[in-house]
mmCIF file of N, CA and C in Angstrom:
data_model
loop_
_atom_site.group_PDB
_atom_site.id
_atom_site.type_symbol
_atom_site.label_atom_id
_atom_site.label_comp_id
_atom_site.label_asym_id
_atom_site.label_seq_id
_atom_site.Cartn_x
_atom_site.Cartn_y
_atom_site.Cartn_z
ATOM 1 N N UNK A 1 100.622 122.415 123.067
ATOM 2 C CA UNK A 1 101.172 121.420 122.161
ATOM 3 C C UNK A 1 100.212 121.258 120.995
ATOM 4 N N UNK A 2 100.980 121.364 119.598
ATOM 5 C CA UNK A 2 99.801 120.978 118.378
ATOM 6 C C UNK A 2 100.759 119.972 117.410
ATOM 7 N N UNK A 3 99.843 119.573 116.615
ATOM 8 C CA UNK A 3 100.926 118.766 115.759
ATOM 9 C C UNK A 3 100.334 119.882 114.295
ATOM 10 N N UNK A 4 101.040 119.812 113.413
ATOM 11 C CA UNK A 4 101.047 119.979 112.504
ATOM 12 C C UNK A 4 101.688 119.186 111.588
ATOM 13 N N UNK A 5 100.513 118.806 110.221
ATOM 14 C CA UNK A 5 100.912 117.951 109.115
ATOM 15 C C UNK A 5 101.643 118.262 108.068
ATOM 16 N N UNK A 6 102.925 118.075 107.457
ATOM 17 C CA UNK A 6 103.799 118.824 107.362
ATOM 18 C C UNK A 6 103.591 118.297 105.482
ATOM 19 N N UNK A 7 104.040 116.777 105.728
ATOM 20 C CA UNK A 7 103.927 116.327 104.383
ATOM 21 C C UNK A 7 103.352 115.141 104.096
ATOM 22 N N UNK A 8 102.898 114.588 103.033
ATOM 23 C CA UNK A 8 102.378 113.199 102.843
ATOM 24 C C UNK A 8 102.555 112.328 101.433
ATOM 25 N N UNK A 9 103.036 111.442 101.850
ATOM 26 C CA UNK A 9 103.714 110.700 100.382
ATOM 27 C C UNK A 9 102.583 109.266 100.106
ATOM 28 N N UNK A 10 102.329 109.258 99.023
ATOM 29 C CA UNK A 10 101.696 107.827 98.610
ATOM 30 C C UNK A 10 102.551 106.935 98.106
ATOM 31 N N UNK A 11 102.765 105.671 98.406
ATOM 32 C CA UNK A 11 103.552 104.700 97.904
ATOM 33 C C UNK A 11 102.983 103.580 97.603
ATOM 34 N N UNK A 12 103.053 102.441 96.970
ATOM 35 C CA UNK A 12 102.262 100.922 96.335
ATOM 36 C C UNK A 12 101.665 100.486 97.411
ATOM 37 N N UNK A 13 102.646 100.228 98.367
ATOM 38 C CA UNK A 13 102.530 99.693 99.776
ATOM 39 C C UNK A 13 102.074 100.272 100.847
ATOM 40 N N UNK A 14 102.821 101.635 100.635
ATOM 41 C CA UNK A 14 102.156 102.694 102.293
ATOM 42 C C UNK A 14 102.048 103.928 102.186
ATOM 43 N N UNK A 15 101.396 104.563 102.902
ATOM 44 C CA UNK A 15 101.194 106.140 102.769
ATOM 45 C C UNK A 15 102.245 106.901 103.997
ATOM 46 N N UNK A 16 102.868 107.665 103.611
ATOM 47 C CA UNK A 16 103.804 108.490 104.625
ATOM 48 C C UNK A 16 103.272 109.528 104.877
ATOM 49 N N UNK A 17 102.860 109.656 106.212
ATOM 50 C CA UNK A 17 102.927 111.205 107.089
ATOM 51 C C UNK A 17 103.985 111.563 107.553
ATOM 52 N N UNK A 18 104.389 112.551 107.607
ATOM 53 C CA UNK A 18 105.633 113.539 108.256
ATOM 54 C C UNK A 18 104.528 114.596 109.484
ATOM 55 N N UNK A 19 104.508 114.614 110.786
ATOM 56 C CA UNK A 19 103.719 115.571 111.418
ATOM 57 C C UNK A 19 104.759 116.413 112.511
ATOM 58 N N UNK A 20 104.564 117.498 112.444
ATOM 59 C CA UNK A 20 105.584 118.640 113.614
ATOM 60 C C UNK A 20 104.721 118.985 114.796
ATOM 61 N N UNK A 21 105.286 118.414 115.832
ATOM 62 C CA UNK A 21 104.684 118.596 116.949
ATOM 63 C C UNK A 21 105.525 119.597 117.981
ATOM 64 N N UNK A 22 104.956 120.362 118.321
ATOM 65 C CA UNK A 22 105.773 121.757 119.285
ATOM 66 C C UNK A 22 105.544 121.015 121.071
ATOM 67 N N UNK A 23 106.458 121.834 121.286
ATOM 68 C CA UNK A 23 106.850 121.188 122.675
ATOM 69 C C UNK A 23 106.090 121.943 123.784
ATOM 70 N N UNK A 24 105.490 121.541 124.570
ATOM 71 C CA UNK A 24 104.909 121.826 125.596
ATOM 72 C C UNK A 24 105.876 122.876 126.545
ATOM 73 N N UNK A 25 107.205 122.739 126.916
ATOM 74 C CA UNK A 25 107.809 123.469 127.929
ATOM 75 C C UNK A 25 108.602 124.191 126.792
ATOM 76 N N UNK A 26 109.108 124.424 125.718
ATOM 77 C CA UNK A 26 109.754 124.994 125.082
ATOM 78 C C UNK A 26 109.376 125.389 123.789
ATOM 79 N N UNK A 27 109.058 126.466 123.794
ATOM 80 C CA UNK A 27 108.623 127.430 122.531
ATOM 81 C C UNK A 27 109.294 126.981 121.472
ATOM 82 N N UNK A 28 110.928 126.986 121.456
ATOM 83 C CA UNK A 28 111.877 126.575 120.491
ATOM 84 C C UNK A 28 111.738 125.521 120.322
ATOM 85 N N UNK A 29 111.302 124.339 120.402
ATOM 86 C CA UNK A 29 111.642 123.334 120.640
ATOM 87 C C UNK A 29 110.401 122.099 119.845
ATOM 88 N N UNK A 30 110.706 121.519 119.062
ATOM 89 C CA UNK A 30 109.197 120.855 117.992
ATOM 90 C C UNK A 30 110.103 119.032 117.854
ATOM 91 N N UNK A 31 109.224 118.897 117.523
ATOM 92 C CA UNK A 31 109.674 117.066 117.583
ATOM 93 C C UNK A 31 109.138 116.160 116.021
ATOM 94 N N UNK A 32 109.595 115.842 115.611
ATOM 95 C CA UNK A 32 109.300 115.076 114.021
ATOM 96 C C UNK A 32 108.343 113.666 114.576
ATOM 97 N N UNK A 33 107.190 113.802 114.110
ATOM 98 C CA UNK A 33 106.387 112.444 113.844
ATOM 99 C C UNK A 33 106.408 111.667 112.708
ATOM 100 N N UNK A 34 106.913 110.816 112.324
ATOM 101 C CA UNK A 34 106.614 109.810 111.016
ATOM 102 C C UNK A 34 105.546 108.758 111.531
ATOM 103 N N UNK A 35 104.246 108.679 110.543
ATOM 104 C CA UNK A 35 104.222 107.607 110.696
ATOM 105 C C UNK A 35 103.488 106.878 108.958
ATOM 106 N N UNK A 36 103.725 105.224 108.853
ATOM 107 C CA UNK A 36 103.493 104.906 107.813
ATOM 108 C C UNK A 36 102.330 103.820 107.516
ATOM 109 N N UNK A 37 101.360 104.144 107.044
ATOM 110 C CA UNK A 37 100.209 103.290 106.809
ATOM 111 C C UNK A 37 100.396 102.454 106.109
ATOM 112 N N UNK A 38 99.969 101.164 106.614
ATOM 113 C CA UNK A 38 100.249 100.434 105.586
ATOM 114 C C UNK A 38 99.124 99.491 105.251
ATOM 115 N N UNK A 39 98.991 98.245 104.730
ATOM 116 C CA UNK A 39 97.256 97.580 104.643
ATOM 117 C C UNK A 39 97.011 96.802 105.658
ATOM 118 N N UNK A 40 98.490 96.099 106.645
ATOM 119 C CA UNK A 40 98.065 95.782 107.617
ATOM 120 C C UNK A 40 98.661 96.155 109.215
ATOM 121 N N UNK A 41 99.809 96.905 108.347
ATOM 122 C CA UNK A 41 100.100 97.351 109.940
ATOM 123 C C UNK A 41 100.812 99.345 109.602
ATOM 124 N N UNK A 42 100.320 99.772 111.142
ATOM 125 C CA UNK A 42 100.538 101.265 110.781
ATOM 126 C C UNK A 42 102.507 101.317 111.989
ATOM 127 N N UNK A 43 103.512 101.621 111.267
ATOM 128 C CA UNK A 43 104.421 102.229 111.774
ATOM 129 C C UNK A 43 104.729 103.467 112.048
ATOM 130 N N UNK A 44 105.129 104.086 113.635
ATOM 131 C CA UNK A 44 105.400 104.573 113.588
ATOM 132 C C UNK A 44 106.236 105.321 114.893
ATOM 133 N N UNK A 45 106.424 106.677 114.701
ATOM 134 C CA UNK A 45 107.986 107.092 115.614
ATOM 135 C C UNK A 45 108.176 108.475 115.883
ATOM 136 N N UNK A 46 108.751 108.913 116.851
ATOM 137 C CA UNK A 46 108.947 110.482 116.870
ATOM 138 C C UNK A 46 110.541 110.609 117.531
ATOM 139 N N UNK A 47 110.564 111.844 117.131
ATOM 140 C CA UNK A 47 112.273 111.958 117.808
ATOM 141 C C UNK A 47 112.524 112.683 119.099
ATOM 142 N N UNK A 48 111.489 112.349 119.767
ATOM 143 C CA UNK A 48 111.761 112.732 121.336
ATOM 144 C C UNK A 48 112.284 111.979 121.957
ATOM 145 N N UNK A 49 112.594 111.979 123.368
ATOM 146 C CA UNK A 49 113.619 111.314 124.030
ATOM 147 C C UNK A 49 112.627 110.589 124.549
ATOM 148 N N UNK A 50 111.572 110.737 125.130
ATOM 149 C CA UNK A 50 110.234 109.495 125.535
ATOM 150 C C UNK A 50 110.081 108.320 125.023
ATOM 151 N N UNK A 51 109.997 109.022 123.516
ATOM 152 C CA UNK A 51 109.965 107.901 122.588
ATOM 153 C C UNK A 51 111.294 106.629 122.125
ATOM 154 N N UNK A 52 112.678 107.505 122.229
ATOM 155 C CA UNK A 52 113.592 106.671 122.464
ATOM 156 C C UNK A 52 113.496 105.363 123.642
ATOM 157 N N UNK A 53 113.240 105.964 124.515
ATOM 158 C CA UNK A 53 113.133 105.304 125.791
ATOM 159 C C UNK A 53 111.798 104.399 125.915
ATOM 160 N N UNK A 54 110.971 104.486 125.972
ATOM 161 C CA UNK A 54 109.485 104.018 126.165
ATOM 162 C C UNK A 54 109.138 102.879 124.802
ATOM 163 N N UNK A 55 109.039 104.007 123.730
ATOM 164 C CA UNK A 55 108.468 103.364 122.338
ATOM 165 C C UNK A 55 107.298 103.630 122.165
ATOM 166 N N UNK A 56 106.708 104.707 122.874
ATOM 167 C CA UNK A 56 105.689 105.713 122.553
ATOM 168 C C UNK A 56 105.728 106.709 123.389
ATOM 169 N N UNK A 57 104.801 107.806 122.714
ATOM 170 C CA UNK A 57 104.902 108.923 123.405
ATOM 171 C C UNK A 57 103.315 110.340 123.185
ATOM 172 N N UNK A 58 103.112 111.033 124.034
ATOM 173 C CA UNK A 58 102.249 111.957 123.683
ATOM 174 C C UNK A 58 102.210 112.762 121.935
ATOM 175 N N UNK A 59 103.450 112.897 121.319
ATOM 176 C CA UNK A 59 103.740 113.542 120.062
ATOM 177 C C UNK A 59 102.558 112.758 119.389
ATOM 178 N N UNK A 60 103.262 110.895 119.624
ATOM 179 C CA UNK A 60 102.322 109.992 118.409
ATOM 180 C C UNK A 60 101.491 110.128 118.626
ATOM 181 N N UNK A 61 100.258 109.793 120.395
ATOM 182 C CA UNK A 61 99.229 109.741 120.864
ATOM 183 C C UNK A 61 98.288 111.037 119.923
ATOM 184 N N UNK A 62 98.772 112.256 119.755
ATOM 185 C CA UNK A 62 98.188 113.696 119.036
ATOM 186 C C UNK A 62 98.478 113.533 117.832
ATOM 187 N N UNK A 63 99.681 113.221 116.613
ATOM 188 C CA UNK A 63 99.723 113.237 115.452
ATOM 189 C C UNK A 63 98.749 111.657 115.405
ATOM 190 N N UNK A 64 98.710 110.664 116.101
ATOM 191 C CA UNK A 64 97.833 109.511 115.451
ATOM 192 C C UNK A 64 96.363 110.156 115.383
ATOM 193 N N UNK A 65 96.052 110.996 116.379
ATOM 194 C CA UNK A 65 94.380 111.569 116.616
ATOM 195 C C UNK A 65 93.727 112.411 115.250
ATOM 196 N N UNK A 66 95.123 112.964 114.904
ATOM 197 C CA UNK A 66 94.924 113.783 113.549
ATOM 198 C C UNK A 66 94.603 113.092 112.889
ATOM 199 N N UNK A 67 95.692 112.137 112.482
ATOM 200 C CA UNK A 67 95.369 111.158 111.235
ATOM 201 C C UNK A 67 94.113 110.938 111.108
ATOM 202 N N UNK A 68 93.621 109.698 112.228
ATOM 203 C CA UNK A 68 92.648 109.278 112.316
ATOM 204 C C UNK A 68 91.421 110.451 111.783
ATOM 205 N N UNK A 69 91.500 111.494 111.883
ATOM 206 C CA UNK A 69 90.374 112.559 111.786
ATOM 207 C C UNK A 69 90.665 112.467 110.170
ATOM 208 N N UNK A 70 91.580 112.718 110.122
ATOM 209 C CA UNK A 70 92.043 113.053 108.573
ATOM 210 C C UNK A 70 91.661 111.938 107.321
ATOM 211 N N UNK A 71 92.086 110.514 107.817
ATOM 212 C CA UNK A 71 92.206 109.368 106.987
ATOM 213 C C UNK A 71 90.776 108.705 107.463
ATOM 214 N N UNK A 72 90.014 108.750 108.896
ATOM 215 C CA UNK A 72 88.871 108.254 109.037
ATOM 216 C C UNK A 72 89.085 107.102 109.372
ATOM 217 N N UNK A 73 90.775 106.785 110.169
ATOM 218 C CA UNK A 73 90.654 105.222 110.650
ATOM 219 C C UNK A 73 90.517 104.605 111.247
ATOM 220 N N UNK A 74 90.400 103.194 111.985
ATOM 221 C CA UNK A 74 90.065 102.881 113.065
ATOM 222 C C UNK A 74 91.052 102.179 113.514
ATOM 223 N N UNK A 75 91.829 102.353 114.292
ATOM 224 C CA UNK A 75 93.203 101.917 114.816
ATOM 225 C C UNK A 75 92.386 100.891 115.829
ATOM 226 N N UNK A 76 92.573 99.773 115.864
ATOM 227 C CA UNK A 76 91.487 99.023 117.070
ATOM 228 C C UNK A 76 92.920 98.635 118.142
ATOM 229 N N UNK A 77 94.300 98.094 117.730
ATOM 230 C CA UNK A 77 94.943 97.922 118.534
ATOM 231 C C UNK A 77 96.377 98.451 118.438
ATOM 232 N N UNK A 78 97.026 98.975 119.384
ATOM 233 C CA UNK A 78 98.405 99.724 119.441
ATOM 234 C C UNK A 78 99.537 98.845 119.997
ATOM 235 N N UNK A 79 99.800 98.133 119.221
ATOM 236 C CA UNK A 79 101.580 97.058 120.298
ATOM 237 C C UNK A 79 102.438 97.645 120.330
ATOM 238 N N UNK A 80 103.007 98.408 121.220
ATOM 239 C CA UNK A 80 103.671 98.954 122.020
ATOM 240 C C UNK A 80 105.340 98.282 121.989
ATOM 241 N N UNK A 81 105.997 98.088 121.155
ATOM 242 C CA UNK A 81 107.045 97.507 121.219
ATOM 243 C C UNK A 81 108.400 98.665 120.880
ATOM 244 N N UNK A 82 109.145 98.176 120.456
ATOM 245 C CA UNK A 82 110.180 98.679 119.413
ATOM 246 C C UNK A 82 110.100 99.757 118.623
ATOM 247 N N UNK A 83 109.504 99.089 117.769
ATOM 248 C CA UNK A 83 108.863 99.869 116.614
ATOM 249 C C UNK A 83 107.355 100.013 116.242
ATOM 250 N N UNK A 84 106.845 99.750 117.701
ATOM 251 C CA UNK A 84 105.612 100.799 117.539
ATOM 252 C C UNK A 84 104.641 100.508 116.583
ATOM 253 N N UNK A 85 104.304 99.621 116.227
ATOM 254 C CA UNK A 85 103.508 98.902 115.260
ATOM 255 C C UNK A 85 101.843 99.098 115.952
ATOM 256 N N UNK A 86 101.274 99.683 114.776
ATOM 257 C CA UNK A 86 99.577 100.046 115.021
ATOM 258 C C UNK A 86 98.753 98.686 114.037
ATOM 259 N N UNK A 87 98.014 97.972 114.431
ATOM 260 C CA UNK A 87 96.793 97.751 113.687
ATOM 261 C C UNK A 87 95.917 98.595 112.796
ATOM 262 N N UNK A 88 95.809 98.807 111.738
ATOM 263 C CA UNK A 88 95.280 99.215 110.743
ATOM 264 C C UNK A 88 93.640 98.128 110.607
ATOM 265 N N UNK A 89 92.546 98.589 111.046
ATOM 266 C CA UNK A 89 91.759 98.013 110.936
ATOM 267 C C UNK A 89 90.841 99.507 110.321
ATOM 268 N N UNK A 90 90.525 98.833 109.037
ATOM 269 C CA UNK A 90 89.526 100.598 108.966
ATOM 270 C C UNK A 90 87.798 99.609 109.101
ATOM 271 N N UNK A 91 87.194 101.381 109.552
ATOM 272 C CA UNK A 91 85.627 100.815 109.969
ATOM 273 C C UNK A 91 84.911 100.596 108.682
ATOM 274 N N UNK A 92 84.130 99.962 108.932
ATOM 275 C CA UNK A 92 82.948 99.403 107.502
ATOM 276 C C UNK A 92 81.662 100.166 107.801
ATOM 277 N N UNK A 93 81.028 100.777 107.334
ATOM 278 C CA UNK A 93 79.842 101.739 106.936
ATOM 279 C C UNK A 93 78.866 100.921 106.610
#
């Protein structure tokens, strides 16, 4: 399983990732990550069936790890609801 970062949009309010994550049991088979930064809260979602069901899933758990490498952030808390709403706390140097 990898994610790959596909696209990224800047907006006033939030930054959009698009990430492609390939499927563990199926070669054919890849799953869409969105997720959207924002200044105080990070959204986000994938189109697996886990994620339908649950409201998180391994896809986000690996495209959030990227980010974080990528953007340098510090996610301190994950609420687990609906819609999957991250804390956006970045670290201070």
């Amino acid at each position: 399983m990898y994610s790959y970062a596909v696209t990224e949009r800047h907006e006033k309010s939030k930054d959009v990732y698009i990430f492609v994550v390939d499927s563990e049991e199926s070669p054919f088979e890849s799953y869409i990550v969105k997720i959207e930064v924002g200044k105080e809260k990070i959204r986000a979602s994938c189109s697996c069936k886990g994620f339908a069901l649950r409201g998180y899933c391994k896809h986000l758990e690996l495209s959030m790890k990227k980010l974080r490498i990528y953007r340098g952030l510090y996610l301190q808390r994950w609420e687990r609801g609906s819609d999957s709403d991250l804390m956006d706390n970045e670290e201070e140097n």
